[in-house]
Short mmCIF file of C-alpha atoms in Angstrom, two decimals:
data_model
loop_
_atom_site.label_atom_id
_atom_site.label_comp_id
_atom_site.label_asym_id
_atom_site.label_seq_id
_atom_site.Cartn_x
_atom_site.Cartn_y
_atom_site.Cartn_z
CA UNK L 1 4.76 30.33 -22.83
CA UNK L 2 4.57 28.26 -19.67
CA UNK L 3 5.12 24.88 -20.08
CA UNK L 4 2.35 22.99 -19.22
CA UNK L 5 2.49 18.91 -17.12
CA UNK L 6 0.51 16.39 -16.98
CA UNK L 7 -0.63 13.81 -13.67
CA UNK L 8 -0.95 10.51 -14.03
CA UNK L 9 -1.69 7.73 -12.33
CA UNK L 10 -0.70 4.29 -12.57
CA UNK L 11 -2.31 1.65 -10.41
CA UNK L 12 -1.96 -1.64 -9.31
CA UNK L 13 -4.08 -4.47 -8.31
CA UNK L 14 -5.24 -8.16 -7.47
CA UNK L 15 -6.03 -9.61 -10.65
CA UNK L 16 -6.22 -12.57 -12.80
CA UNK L 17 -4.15 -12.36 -16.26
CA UNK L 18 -7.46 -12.07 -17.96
CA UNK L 19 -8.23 -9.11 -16.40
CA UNK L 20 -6.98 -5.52 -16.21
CA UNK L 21 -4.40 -5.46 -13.33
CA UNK L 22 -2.35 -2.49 -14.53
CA UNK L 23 -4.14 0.92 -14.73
CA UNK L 24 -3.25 4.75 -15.95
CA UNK L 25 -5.50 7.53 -14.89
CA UNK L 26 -5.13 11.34 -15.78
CA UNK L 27 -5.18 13.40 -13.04
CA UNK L 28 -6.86 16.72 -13.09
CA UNK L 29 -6.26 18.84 -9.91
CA UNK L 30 -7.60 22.12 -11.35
CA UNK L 31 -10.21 20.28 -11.76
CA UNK L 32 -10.76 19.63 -8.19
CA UNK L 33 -8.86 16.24 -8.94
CA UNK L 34 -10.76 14.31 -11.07
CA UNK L 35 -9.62 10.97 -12.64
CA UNK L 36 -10.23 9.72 -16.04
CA UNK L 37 -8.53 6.29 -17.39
CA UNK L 38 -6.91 6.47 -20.49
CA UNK L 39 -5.38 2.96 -20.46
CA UNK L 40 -5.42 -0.41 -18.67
CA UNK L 41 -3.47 -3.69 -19.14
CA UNK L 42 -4.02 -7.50 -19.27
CA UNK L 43 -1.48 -10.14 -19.01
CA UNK L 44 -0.44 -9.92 -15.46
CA UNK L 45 -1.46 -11.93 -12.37
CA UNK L 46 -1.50 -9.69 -9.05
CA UNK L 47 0.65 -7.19 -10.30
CA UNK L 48 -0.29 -5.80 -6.87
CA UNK L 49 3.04 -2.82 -6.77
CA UNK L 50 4.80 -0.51 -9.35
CA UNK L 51 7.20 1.84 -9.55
CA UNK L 52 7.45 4.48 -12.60
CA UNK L 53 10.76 6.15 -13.78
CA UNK L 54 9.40 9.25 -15.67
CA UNK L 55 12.41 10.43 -16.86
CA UNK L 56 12.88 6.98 -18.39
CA UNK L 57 9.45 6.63 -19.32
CA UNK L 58 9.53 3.06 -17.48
CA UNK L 59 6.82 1.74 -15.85
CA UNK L 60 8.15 -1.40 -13.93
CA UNK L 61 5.05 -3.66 -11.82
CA UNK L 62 5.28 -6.67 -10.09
CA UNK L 63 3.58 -10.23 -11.29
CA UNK L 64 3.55 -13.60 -9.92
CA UNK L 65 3.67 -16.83 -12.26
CA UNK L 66 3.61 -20.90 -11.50
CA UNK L 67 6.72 -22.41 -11.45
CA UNK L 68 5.29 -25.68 -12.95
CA UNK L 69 5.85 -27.39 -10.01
CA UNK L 70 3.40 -26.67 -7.87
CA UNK L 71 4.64 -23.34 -6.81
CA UNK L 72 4.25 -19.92 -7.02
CA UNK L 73 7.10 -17.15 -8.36
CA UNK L 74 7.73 -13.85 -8.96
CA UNK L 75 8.32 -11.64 -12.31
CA UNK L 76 8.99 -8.13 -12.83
CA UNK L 77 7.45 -6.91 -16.19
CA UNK L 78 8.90 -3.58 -18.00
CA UNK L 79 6.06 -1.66 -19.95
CA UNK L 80 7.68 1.77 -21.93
CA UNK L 81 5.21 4.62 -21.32
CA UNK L 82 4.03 6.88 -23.88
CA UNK L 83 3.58 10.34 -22.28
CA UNK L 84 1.67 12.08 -24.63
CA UNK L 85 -1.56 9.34 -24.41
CA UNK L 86 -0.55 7.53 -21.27
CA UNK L 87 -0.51 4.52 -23.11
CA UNK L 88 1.96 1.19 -21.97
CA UNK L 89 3.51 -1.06 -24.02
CA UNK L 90 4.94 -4.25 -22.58
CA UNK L 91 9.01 -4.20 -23.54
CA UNK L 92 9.56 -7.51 -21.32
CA UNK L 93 8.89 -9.93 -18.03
CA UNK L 94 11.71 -11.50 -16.20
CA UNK L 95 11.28 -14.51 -12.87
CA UNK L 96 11.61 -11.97 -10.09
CA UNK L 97 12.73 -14.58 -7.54
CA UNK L 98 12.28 -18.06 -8.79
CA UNK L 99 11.05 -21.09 -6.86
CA UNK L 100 11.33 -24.56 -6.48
CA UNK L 101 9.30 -27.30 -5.64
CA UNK L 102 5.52 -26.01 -4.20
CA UNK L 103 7.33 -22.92 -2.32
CA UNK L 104 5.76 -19.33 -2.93
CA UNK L 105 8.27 -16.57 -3.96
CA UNK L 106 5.62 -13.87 -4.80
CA UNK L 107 6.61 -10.59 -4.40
CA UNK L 108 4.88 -7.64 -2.87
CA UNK L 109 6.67 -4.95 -3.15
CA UNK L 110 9.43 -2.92 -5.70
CA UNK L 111 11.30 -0.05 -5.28
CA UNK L 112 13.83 1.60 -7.22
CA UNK L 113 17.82 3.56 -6.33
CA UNK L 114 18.50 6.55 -7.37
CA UNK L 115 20.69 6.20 -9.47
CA UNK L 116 18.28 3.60 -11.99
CA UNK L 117 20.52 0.76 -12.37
CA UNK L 118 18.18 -1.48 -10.09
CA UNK L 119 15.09 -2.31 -8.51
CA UNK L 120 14.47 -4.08 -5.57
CA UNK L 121 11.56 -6.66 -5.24
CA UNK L 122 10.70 -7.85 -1.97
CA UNK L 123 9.18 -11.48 -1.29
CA UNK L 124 6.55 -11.38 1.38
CA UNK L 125 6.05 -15.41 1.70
CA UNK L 126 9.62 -16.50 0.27
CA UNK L 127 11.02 -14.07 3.30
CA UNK L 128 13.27 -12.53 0.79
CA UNK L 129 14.61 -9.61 -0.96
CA UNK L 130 15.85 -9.71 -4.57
CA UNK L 131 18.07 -7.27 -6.74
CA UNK L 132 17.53 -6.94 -10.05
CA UNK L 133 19.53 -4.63 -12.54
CA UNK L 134 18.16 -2.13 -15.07
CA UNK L 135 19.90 -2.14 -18.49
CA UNK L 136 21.30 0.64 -20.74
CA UNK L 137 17.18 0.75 -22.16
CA UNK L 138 16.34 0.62 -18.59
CA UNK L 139 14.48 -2.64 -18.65
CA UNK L 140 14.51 -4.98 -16.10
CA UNK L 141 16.46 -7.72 -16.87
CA UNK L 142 18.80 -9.50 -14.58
CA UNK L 143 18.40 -11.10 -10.66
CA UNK L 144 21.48 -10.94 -9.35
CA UNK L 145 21.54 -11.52 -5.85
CA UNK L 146 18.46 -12.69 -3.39
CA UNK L 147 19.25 -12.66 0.02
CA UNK L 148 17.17 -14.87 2.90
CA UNK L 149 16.06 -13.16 5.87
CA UNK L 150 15.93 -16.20 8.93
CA UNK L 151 13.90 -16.17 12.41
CA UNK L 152 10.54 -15.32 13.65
CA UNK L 153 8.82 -12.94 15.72
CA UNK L 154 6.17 -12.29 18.88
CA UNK L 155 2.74 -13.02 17.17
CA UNK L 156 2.46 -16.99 16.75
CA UNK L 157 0.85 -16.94 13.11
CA UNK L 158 1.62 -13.25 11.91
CA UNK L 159 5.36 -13.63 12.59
CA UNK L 160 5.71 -17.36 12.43
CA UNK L 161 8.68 -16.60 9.92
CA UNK L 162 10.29 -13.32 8.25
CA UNK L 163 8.10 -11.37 5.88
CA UNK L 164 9.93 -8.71 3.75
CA UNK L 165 7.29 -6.11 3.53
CA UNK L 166 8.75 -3.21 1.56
CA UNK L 167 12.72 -1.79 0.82
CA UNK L 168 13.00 1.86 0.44
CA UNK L 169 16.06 3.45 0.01
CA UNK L 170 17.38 6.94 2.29
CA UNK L 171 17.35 10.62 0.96
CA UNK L 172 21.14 10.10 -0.66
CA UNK L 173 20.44 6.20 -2.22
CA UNK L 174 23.00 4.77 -0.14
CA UNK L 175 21.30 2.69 1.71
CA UNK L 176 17.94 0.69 1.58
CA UNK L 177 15.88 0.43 4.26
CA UNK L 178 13.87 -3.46 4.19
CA UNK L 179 10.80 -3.55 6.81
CA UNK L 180 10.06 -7.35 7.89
CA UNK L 181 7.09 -7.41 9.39
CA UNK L 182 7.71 -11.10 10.53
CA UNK L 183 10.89 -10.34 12.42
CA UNK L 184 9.94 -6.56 13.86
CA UNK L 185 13.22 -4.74 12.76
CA UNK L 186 14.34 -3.15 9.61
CA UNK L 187 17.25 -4.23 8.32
CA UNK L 188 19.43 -1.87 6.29
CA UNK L 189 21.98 -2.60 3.14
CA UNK L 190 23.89 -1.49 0.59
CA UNK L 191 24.49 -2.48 -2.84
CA UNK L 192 27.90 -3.57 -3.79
CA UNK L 193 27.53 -2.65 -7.64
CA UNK L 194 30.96 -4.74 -8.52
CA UNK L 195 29.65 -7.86 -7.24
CA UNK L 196 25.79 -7.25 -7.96
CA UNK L 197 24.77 -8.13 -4.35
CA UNK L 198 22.86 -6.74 -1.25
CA UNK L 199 25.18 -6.25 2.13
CA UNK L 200 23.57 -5.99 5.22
CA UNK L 201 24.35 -3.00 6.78
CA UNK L 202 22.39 -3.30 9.94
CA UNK L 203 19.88 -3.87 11.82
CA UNK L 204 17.08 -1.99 13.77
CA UNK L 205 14.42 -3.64 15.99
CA UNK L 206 11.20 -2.97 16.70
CA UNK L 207 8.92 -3.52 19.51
CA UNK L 208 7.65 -7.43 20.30
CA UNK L 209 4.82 -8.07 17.84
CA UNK L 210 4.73 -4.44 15.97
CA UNK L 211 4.66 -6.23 12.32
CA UNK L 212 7.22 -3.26 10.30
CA UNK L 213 5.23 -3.09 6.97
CA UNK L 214 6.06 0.26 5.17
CA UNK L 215 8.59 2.88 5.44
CA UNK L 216 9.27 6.69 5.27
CA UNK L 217 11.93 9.60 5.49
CA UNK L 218 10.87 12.76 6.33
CA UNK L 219 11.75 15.85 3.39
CA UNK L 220 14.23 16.59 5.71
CA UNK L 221 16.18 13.48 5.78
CA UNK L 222 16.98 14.00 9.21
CA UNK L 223 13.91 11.38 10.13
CA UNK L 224 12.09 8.51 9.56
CA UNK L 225 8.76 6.78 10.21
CA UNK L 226 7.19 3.09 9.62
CA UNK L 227 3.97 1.41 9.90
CA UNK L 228 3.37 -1.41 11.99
CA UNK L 229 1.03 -3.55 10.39
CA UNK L 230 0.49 -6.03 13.22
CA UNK L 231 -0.36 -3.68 16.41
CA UNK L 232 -1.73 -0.80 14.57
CA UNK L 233 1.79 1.48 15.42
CA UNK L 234 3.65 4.23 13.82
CA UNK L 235 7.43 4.54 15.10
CA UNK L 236 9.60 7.53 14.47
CA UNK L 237 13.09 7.90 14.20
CA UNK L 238 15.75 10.19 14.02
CA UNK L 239 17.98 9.37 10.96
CA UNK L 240 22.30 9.74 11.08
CA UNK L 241 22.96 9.97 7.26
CA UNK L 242 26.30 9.97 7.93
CA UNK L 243 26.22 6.15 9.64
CA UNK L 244 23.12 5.43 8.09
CA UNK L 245 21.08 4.70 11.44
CA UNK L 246 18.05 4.64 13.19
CA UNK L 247 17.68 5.73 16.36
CA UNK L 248 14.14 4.91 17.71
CA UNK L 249 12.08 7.90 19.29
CA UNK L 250 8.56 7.08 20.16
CA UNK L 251 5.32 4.87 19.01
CA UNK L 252 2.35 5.99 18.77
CA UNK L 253 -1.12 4.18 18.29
CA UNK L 254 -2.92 4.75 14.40
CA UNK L 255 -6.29 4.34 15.94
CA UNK L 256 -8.94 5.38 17.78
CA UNK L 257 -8.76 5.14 21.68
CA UNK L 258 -12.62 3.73 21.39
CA UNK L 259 -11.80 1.39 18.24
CA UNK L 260 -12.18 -2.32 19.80
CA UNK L 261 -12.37 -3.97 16.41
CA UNK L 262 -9.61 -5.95 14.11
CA UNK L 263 -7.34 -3.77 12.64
CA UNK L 264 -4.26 -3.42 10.44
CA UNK L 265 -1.73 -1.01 8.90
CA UNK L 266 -0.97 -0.90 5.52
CA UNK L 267 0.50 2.94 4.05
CA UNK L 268 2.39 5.83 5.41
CA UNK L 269 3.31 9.11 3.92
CA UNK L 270 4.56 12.46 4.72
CA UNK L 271 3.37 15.92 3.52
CA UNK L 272 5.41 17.38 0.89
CA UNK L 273 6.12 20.08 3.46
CA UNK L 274 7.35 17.55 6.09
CA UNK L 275 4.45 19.16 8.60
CA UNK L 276 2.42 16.03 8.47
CA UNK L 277 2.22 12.51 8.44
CA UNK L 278 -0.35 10.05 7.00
CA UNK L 279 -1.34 6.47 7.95
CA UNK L 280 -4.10 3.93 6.94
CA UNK L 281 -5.91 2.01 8.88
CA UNK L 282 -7.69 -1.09 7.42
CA UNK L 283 -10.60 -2.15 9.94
CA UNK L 284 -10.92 1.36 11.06
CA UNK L 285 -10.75 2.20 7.39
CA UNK L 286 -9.65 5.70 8.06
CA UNK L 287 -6.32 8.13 7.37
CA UNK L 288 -5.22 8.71 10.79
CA UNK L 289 -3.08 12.69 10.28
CA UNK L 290 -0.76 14.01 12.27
CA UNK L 291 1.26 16.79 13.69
CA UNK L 292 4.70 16.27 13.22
CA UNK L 293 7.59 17.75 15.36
CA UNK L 294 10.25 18.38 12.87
CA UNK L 295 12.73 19.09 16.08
CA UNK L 296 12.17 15.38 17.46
CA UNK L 297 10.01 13.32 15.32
CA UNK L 298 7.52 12.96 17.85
CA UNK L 299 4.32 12.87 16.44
CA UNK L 300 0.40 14.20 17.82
CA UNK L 301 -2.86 13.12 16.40
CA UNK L 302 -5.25 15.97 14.74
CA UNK L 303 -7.92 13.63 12.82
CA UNK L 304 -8.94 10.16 11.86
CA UNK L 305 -10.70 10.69 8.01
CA UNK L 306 -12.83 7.99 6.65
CA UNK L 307 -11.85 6.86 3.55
CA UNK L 308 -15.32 6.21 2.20
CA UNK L 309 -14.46 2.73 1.45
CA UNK L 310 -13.03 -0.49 3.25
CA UNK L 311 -9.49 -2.46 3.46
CA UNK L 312 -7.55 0.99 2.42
CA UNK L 313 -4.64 -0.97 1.77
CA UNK L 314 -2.43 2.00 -0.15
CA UNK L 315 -2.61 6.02 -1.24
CA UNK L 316 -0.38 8.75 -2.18
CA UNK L 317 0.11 12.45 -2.12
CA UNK L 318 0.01 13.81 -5.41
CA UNK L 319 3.56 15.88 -6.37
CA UNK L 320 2.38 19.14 -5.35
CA UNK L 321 1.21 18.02 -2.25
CA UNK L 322 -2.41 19.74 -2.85
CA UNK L 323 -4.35 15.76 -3.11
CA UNK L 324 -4.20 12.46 -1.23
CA UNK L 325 -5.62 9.58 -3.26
CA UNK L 326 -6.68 6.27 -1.63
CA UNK L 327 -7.22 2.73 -2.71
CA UNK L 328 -9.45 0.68 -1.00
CA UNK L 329 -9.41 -2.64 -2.25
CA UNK L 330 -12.59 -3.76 -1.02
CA UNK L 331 -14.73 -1.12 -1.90
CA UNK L 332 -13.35 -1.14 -5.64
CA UNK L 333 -12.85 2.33 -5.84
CA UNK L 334 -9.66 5.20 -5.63
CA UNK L 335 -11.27 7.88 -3.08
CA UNK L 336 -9.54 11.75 -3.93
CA UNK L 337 -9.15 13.78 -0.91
CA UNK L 338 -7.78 17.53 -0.97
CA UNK L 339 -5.38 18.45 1.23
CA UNK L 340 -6.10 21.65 3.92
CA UNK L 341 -2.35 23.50 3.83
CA UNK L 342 -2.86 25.30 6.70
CA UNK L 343 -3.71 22.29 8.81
CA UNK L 344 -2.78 19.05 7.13
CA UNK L 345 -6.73 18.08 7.19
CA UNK L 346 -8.20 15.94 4.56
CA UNK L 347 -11.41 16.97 2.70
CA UNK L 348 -13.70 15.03 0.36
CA UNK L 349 -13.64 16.30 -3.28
CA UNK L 350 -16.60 14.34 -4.51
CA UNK L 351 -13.97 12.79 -7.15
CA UNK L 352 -13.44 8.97 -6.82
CA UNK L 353 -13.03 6.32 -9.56
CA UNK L 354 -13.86 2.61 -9.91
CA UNK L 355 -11.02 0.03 -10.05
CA UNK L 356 -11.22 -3.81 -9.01
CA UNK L 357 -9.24 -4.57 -6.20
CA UNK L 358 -6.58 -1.53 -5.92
CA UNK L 359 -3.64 -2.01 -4.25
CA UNK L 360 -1.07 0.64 -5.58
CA UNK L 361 -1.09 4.20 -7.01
CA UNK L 362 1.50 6.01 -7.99
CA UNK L 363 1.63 9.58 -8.78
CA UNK L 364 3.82 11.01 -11.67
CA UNK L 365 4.27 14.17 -13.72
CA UNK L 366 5.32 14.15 -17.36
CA UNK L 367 5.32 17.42 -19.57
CA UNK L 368 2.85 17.79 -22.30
#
């Protein structure tokens, strides 16, 4: 008998403990990828990113908490997943990066190696990345290192100081990859696992006033791609594993040559194939697609697709490759678009599904 999986999706949002910031959705794509939620969760304050070990059955999402003096911090809260209902249960909540006095620490982002023995939280307003190790139950449950990012970029109140954006680690886990949108360059490290802390590695800069915000290897591994949030930009790379190095290609614009409005980046994603690359606009609210050269990197624009919604601040390709899902934040809603093989084109299923405030989805397969 062929064994049969499940897709679900877990979301993540702006909310207020009292409300449901934590969401799981089952995903039907023989259905023509519907969505049905099957659990949601309280408790939490912006727990606006996650990241979901399956294997582990670990979901692990951001939070932010007062520091009770005036200030803001972050947490990272474990919840075990049950795969057969899709149901979490909290296991436990640990100060992310703590704070002092009225500074904000909050985090925005969390990633996780490959090897699951840590995640990686990265503070947008504390300009700093934390590492955090996983223990033998896979829980979150120790900060052991933060380092400080310094300086300041082009745009005089985007870049005013460094914002850690996102840290994603290359094809082989060792290195990670942190995008500061407040300094334009992406700094690579490693993880020295004796001592528990983050090494910088080094560093790759951007254009003046490009705003780095999200990250992304090609399949391949033999590539790489970010967003710039700041002037609407995608920049490719080619990728030396060996050194672990960027070498900077080309940019390209995300929008429309006719688009004279305000406008900012927010996701990027390749196709599962590697033949296509996706990037949101928020302003133009659209997914801008396109072509990619697999021989340089270069990229070439086939289609700008509304995404029926405004501020699409995240989405995701589904594991199969066959769906891209999209949260817009401001419309209150997770949009499901089918994806066209042949071309990389987006179509409209009909499917969408009300959330407050999305800001995160994450796609996962577990086996009935």
């Amino acid at each position: 008998m062929k064994e049969q999986n499940k897709l679900l999706l877990f979301t993540g949002s702006y909310a207020s403990a009292a409300e449901s910031g934590v969401q799981v959705f089952e995903f039907d794509g023989e259905a023509g990828g519907t969505l049905k939620l099957i659990d949601s969760v309280q408790g939490l304050t912006n727990p606006t990113f996650v990241n979901v070990d399956a294997a582990a059955l670990r979901l692990y999402a951001i939070g932010e908490k007062p520091n009770g003096e005036g200030g803001k911090e972050g947490e990272v809260v474990t919840f075990a997943i049950d795969s057969k209902s899709g149901k979490l249960s909290e296991l436990n909540r640990i100060a992310s990066m703590p704070a002092s006095g009225n500074r904000q620490t909050t985090t925005c982002h969390i990633s996780r190696d490959l090897n699951d023995k840590y995640v990686v939280v990265c503070s947008y307003h504390g300009g700093s990345v934390g590492l955090i190790t996983l223990n033998e139950d896979k829980v979150a449950d120790q900060l052991t290192d933060v380092v400080v990012h310094s300086g300041h970029g082009q745009h005089p109140e985007r870049q005013d100081r460094p914002h850690p954006h996102s840290a994603i680690f290359s094809p082989d886990g060792q290195y990670l990859f942190v995008s500061d949108l407040g300094l334009d360059l992406i700094r690579s490290y490693r993880i020295n696992s004796d001592m528990g802390k983050l090494e910088v590695h080094g560093d790759t800069a951007l254009h003046p006033g490009a705003g780095p915000r999200h990250f992304t290897f090609h399949p391949d591994g033999k590539s790489a791609y970010v967003i710039n949030e700041v002037d609407s930009t995608i920049t490719s790379f080619t990728y030396d594993s060996a050194t672990g190095t960027l070498h900077t290609v080309d940019t390209v614009s995300t929008l429309p040559e006719d688009f004279n409005e305000e406008n900012t980046c927010a996701e990027i994603a390749t196709s599962l194939d590697g033949r296509y690359l996706y990037a949101s606009n928020r302003g133009a609210d659209n997914i801008a697609v396109f072509a990619v050269d697999n021989a340089t990197a270069k990229l070439t624009l086939i289609e700008y697709v509304s995404t029926r919604g405004g501020h699409p601040r995240h989405f995701t390709l589904t594991p199969d490759g066959a769906y891209l899902i999209v949260a817009n934040r401001d419309a209150n809603n997770l949009v499901v678009f089918s994806i066209e093989a042949a071309t990389g084109r987006l179509v409209f299923t009909g499917n969408t599904a009300e959330v407050s405030k999305p800001v995160c989805v994450k796609p996962v397969i577990f086996p009935v």
